[in-house]
Tab-separated table of N, CA and C in Angstrom:
chain	number	residue	atom	x	y	z
A	1	ASP	N	0.645	-1.175	0.202
A	1	ASP	CA	0.349	-0.216	-0.059
A	1	ASP	C	1.248	1.113	-0.227
A	2	GLU	N	0.105	2.505	0.301
A	2	GLU	CA	0.756	3.483	0.225
A	2	GLU	C	2.170	4.013	1.438
A	3	ASP	N	1.479	2.891	2.649
A	3	ASP	CA	2.655	3.659	3.636
A	3	ASP	C	3.675	1.817	3.843
A	4	LEU	N	3.150	0.962	3.674
A	4	LEU	CA	4.396	-0.390	3.129
A	4	LEU	C	4.680	-0.805	2.162
A	5	VAL	N	5.752	-1.664	2.019
A	5	VAL	CA	5.984	-2.497	1.212
A	5	VAL	C	6.568	-3.798	1.685
A	6	CYS	N	6.242	-4.936	0.380
A	6	CYS	CA	7.333	-6.258	1.050
A	6	CYS	C	7.524	-6.975	0.418
A	7	PHE	N	8.943	-7.553	0.351
A	7	PHE	CA	9.438	-8.154	-0.751
A	7	PHE	C	10.393	-9.204	-0.357
A	8	ARG	N	10.894	-10.432	-0.795
A	8	ARG	CA	11.380	-11.939	-1.296
A	8	ARG	C	12.986	-10.992	0.125
A	9	ASP	N	13.250	-11.507	0.995
A	9	ASP	CA	14.512	-11.231	1.256
A	9	ASP	C	15.784	-11.808	0.301
A	10	ILE	N	16.919	-11.161	0.077
A	10	ILE	CA	17.609	-11.460	-0.891
A	10	ILE	C	18.620	-12.844	-0.222
A	11	LYS	N	18.428	-13.163	1.267
A	11	LYS	CA	19.474	-14.081	1.121
A	11	LYS	C	18.539	-15.249	2.259
A	12	PRO	N	17.213	-15.682	1.632
A	12	PRO	CA	16.144	-15.908	3.038
A	12	PRO	C	17.024	-17.210	3.635
A	13	GLY	N	15.974	-16.912	4.903
A	13	GLY	CA	16.422	-17.685	6.131
A	13	GLY	C	15.570	-19.219	6.473
A	14	ALA	N	14.402	-19.466	5.300
A	14	ALA	CA	13.097	-20.213	5.297
A	14	ALA	C	12.428	-20.099	4.453
A	15	PRO	N	12.087	-21.051	3.915
A	15	PRO	CA	11.503	-21.163	2.077
A	15	PRO	C	10.472	-20.117	1.851
A	16	HIS	N	10.222	-19.514	3.302
A	16	HIS	CA	9.109	-17.753	2.787
A	16	HIS	C	10.138	-16.952	4.161
A	17	HIS	N	10.314	-15.958	3.306
A	17	HIS	CA	10.962	-14.942	3.910
A	17	HIS	C	10.935	-13.593	3.448
A	18	TYR	N	10.058	-12.585	3.946
A	18	TYR	CA	10.194	-11.844	2.969
A	18	TYR	C	10.253	-10.165	4.063
A	19	LEU	N	10.389	-9.116	3.930
A	19	LEU	CA	10.557	-8.125	4.082
A	19	LEU	C	9.509	-7.201	4.881
A	20	VAL	N	9.336	-6.944	5.479
A	20	VAL	CA	7.703	-5.361	5.584
A	20	VAL	C	8.447	-4.018	5.696
A	21	VAL	N	8.354	-3.118	4.887
A	21	VAL	CA	9.617	-1.862	5.622
A	21	VAL	C	8.411	-0.698	5.023
A	22	PRO	N	8.155	0.019	6.018
A	22	PRO	CA	7.581	1.067	6.133
A	22	PRO	C	8.248	2.007	4.279
A	23	VAL	N	7.513	2.932	3.971
A	23	VAL	CA	7.593	3.535	2.387
A	23	VAL	C	8.432	5.101	3.078
A	24	LYS	N	8.107	5.453	4.310
A	24	LYS	CA	8.633	6.661	5.046
A	24	LYS	C	9.896	6.018	5.987
A	25	HIS	N	10.844	6.926	5.483
A	25	HIS	CA	12.020	6.466	6.286
A	25	HIS	C	11.768	6.585	7.776
A	26	MET	N	11.722	5.249	8.600
A	26	MET	CA	12.710	5.505	10.331
A	26	MET	C	13.560	4.870	10.293
A	27	GLY	N	13.919	4.958	11.328
A	27	GLY	CA	15.666	4.303	12.414
A	27	GLY	C	15.134	2.683	12.410
A	28	ASN	N	16.320	1.933	13.124
A	28	ASN	CA	15.788	1.090	13.316
A	28	ASN	C	14.541	0.602	14.293
A	29	CYS	N	14.840	-0.776	15.046
A	29	CYS	CA	13.657	-0.708	15.699
A	29	CYS	C	13.783	0.148	17.404
A	30	LYS	N	14.882	0.303	17.925
A	30	LYS	CA	15.323	0.818	18.853
A	30	LYS	C	14.685	2.442	19.177
A	31	THR	N	14.398	2.896	17.636
A	31	THR	CA	13.664	3.927	17.385
A	31	THR	C	12.046	3.936	17.604
A	32	LEU	N	11.476	2.770	17.801
A	32	LEU	CA	10.290	2.728	18.116
A	32	LEU	C	9.646	2.908	19.220
A	33	LYS	N	8.541	3.790	19.737
A	33	LYS	CA	7.842	3.734	20.652
A	33	LYS	C	6.043	3.404	20.569
A	34	THR	N	5.948	3.413	21.569
A	34	THR	CA	4.420	3.462	22.291
A	34	THR	C	3.411	3.696	20.979
A	35	GLU	N	3.514	4.882	20.141
A	35	GLU	CA	2.932	5.555	19.198
A	35	GLU	C	3.392	4.930	17.488
A	36	HIS	N	4.310	4.138	17.742
A	36	HIS	CA	4.467	3.610	16.739
A	36	HIS	C	3.719	1.495	16.847
A	37	ILE	N	2.940	1.439	17.776
A	37	ILE	CA	2.186	-0.282	18.013
A	37	ILE	C	1.437	-0.312	17.079
A	38	PRO	N	0.561	0.945	16.415
A	38	PRO	CA	0.172	0.470	15.076
A	38	PRO	C	0.538	0.453	13.910
A	39	LEU	N	1.599	1.369	13.445
A	39	LEU	CA	2.601	0.574	12.571
A	39	LEU	C	2.867	-0.646	12.728
A	40	VAL	N	4.011	-1.588	13.864
A	40	VAL	CA	3.904	-2.326	13.740
A	40	VAL	C	3.317	-3.507	13.678
A	41	LYS	N	1.601	-3.731	13.646
A	41	LYS	CA	0.665	-4.460	13.954
A	41	LYS	C	0.126	-4.641	12.785
A	42	ARG	N	0.579	-3.301	11.989
A	42	ARG	CA	-0.010	-3.205	10.801
A	42	ARG	C	1.735	-4.254	9.789
A	43	MET	N	2.083	-4.007	9.864
A	43	MET	CA	3.241	-4.303	9.414
A	43	MET	C	3.482	-6.133	8.900
A	44	MET	N	2.631	-6.644	10.909
A	44	MET	CA	2.468	-8.009	11.266
A	44	MET	C	1.089	-8.272	9.800
A	45	GLU	N	0.415	-7.784	10.281
A	45	GLU	CA	-0.412	-8.021	9.050
A	45	GLU	C	-0.611	-7.734	7.717
A	46	VAL	N	0.330	-7.380	7.384
A	46	VAL	CA	0.705	-7.330	5.915
A	46	VAL	C	2.319	-8.558	5.197
A	47	GLY	N	2.877	-8.744	7.064
A	47	GLY	CA	3.148	-9.972	6.423
A	47	GLY	C	2.430	-11.383	6.602
A	48	LYS	N	1.403	-11.832	7.296
A	48	LYS	CA	0.632	-12.497	7.459
A	48	LYS	C	-0.312	-12.970	5.859
A	49	ALA	N	-0.993	-11.604	5.587
A	49	ALA	CA	-1.240	-11.633	4.491
A	49	ALA	C	-0.348	-12.069	2.833
A	50	VAL	N	1.248	-11.247	2.756
A	50	VAL	CA	1.750	-12.057	1.635
A	50	VAL	C	2.302	-13.420	2.016
A	51	LEU	N	1.814	-13.908	3.203
A	51	LEU	CA	2.289	-15.577	3.933
A	51	LEU	C	1.097	-16.252	2.939
A	52	GLN	N	0.135	-16.117	3.456
A	52	GLN	CA	-1.881	-16.228	2.365
A	52	GLN	C	-1.513	-16.139	1.123
A	53	LYS	N	-1.345	-15.298	0.497
A	53	LYS	CA	-0.982	-14.783	-0.731
A	53	LYS	C	-0.537	-15.779	-1.089
A	54	ASN	N	1.061	-16.463	-1.085
A	54	ASN	CA	2.242	-17.527	-1.626
A	54	ASN	C	1.821	-18.301	-1.051
A	55	ASN	N	-0.024	-19.296	-0.447
A	55	ASN	CA	-0.147	-20.017	-0.180
A	55	ASN	C	0.546	-21.076	0.849
A	56	PHE	N	0.602	-20.386	2.197
A	56	PHE	CA	1.371	-20.606	3.125
A	56	PHE	C	0.092	-19.834	4.245
A	57	SER	N	-0.621	-21.394	4.728
A	57	SER	CA	-1.773	-20.780	5.672
A	57	SER	C	-1.696	-21.318	7.123
A	58	ASP	N	-0.677	-21.875	7.208
A	58	ASP	CA	-0.022	-22.688	9.181
A	58	ASP	C	0.570	-21.327	9.685
A	59	LEU	N	-0.384	-20.389	9.851
A	59	LEU	CA	0.162	-18.962	10.827
A	59	LEU	C	1.007	-19.154	12.509
A	60	ASN	N	0.509	-20.049	12.843
A	60	ASN	CA	1.360	-21.113	14.094
A	60	ASN	C	2.657	-21.451	14.151
A	61	ASP	N	3.377	-21.663	12.157
A	61	ASP	CA	4.599	-21.463	12.207
A	61	ASP	C	5.210	-20.677	11.355
A	62	VAL	N	5.498	-19.187	11.980
A	62	VAL	CA	5.705	-18.464	11.538
A	62	VAL	C	6.451	-17.411	12.214
A	63	ARG	N	7.393	-16.864	12.052
A	63	ARG	CA	8.523	-16.051	12.654
A	63	ARG	C	8.691	-14.511	12.379
A	64	MET	N	8.420	-13.999	13.170
A	64	MET	CA	8.514	-12.707	12.482
A	64	MET	C	9.247	-11.369	13.976
A	65	GLY	N	10.001	-10.318	13.203
A	65	GLY	CA	10.797	-9.978	14.251
A	65	GLY	C	11.570	-8.994	13.991
A	66	PHE	N	12.409	-8.131	14.785
A	66	PHE	CA	13.292	-7.111	13.946
A	66	PHE	C	15.064	-7.347	14.287
A	67	HIS	N	15.432	-7.589	13.808
A	67	HIS	CA	17.530	-7.396	14.505
A	67	HIS	C	17.533	-6.236	15.153
A	68	TRP	N	18.184	-6.220	16.481
A	68	TRP	CA	18.526	-5.232	17.790
A	68	TRP	C	19.754	-4.616	17.081
A	69	PRO	N	20.380	-2.920	17.307
A	69	PRO	CA	20.997	-2.996	16.965
A	69	PRO	C	22.184	-3.183	18.132
A	70	PRO	N	23.894	-3.815	17.452
A	70	PRO	CA	24.212	-3.164	16.632
A	70	PRO	C	24.028	-4.151	15.207
A	71	PHE	N	23.262	-5.162	15.167
A	71	PHE	CA	22.793	-6.466	14.557
A	71	PHE	C	22.051	-6.401	13.423
A	72	CYS	N	21.676	-5.195	12.856
A	72	CYS	CA	20.917	-4.786	11.626
A	72	CYS	C	21.783	-4.321	10.484
A	73	SER	N	21.407	-4.802	9.584
A	73	SER	CA	22.416	-5.143	7.878
A	73	SER	C	21.692	-3.196	7.784
A	74	ILE	N	20.937	-2.958	8.011
A	74	ILE	CA	20.579	-1.366	7.446
A	74	ILE	C	19.871	-0.554	8.736
A	75	ALA	N	19.746	0.643	8.618
A	75	ALA	CA	19.567	1.346	9.392
A	75	ALA	C	18.204	2.188	8.899
A	76	HIS	N	17.131	0.901	8.759
A	76	HIS	CA	15.800	1.345	7.701
A	76	HIS	C	14.950	0.598	8.894
A	77	LEU	N	13.796	0.679	9.581
A	77	LEU	CA	13.141	-0.426	9.962
A	77	LEU	C	12.504	-1.586	9.383
A	78	HIS	N	12.732	-2.651	9.583
A	78	HIS	CA	12.121	-3.825	8.565
A	78	HIS	C	11.881	-5.051	9.402
A	79	LEU	N	10.983	-5.784	8.888
A	79	LEU	CA	10.179	-6.719	9.996
A	79	LEU	C	10.621	-8.120	8.916
A	80	HIS	N	11.210	-9.172	9.578
A	80	HIS	CA	11.607	-10.331	9.525
A	80	HIS	C	10.254	-10.818	9.254
A	81	VAL	N	9.699	-11.492	8.107
A	81	VAL	CA	8.629	-12.615	8.213
A	81	VAL	C	9.183	-13.668	7.722
A	82	LEU	N	9.148	-15.122	8.512
A	82	LEU	CA	10.048	-16.382	7.836
A	82	LEU	C	8.766	-17.653	8.224
A	83	ALA	N	8.747	-18.277	7.124
A	83	ALA	CA	7.402	-19.399	7.417
A	83	ALA	C	8.594	-20.355	6.859
A	84	PRO	N	8.146	-21.950	6.813
A	84	PRO	CA	7.603	-21.897	8.410
A	84	PRO	C	8.723	-22.087	8.833
A	85	ALA	N	8.935	-21.611	10.027
A	85	ALA	CA	9.620	-21.763	11.357
A	85	ALA	C	10.390	-22.758	11.722
A	86	SER	N	9.622	-23.957	11.440
A	86	SER	CA	9.828	-25.210	12.476
A	86	SER	C	11.216	-25.483	10.907
A	87	GLN	N	11.212	-24.850	9.693
A	87	GLN	CA	12.007	-25.452	8.476
A	87	GLN	C	13.601	-24.647	8.345
A	88	LEU	N	14.097	-24.042	9.626
A	88	LEU	CA	15.116	-22.817	9.860
A	88	LEU	C	16.373	-23.609	9.678
A	89	GLY	N	17.093	-23.272	8.708
A	89	GLY	CA	18.287	-23.730	9.348
A	89	GLY	C	18.995	-23.712	10.414
A	90	PHE	N	19.982	-24.552	10.040
A	90	PHE	CA	21.018	-24.518	11.473
A	90	PHE	C	21.560	-22.722	11.845
A	91	LEU	N	22.287	-21.788	10.898
A	91	LEU	CA	22.535	-20.789	11.085
A	91	LEU	C	20.939	-20.171	10.953
A	92	SER	N	20.007	-19.896	10.544
A	92	SER	CA	19.096	-19.403	10.630
A	92	SER	C	18.226	-19.490	11.995
A	93	ARG	N	18.610	-20.942	12.823
A	93	ARG	CA	17.800	-20.434	14.190
A	93	ARG	C	18.378	-19.718	15.472
A	94	ILE	N	20.043	-20.093	14.565
A	94	ILE	CA	20.390	-18.469	15.336
A	94	ILE	C	20.283	-16.952	15.192
A	95	TYR	N	20.449	-16.649	13.734
A	95	TYR	CA	19.867	-15.412	13.115
A	95	TYR	C	18.684	-14.861	13.823
A	96	TYR	N	17.862	-15.923	14.175
A	96	TYR	CA	16.280	-15.083	14.237
A	96	TYR	C	16.263	-16.087	15.597
A	97	ARG	N	16.619	-15.810	16.222
A	97	ARG	CA	16.380	-16.889	17.833
A	97	ARG	C	15.554	-16.249	18.171
A	98	LEU	N	14.385	-16.684	18.879
A	98	LEU	CA	13.489	-15.634	19.491
A	98	LEU	C	14.128	-15.237	20.479
A	99	ASN	N	13.323	-13.575	21.005
A	99	ASN	CA	14.098	-12.749	21.633
A	99	ASN	C	15.339	-13.008	22.482
A	100	SER	N	16.330	-12.913	21.649
A	100	SER	CA	18.058	-13.068	21.605
A	100	SER	C	18.730	-11.698	21.767
A	101	TYR	N	19.320	-11.731	22.145
A	101	TYR	CA	20.486	-10.670	22.129
A	101	TYR	C	20.357	-9.473	20.953
A	102	TRP	N	20.226	-10.394	19.539
A	102	TRP	CA	19.860	-9.515	18.313
A	102	TRP	C	18.574	-9.804	17.606
A	103	PHE	N	17.675	-10.304	18.309
A	103	PHE	CA	16.585	-10.028	17.333
A	103	PHE	C	15.513	-10.654	18.713
A	104	ILE	N	14.732	-9.349	17.739
A	104	ILE	CA	13.396	-9.584	18.968
A	104	ILE	C	12.030	-10.067	17.974
A	105	THR	N	10.603	-10.115	19.125
A	105	THR	CA	9.674	-10.165	18.227
A	105	THR	C	8.994	-9.438	18.918
């Protein structure tokens, strides 16, 4: 839509790996405030919708989150959407580990 874009990650960590990005520049996830909760919820909704459009329907087997600074490759907010989470490879399980020092959900 006019506020968010979604595209495939160039280095996928799962069979479905998308990035949901605000069109308007925002810093990394560390800059998020309470007022950004609706934006993050919309980003998650877009991620789920893109999964469903790509014939992935088990929304219980999805991992979504942000890399925490300084573990960000770019300084623009982007939500990782990975599915099926049960098929993450060894390195992806480390990079996208739930609520680690470097990846937050």
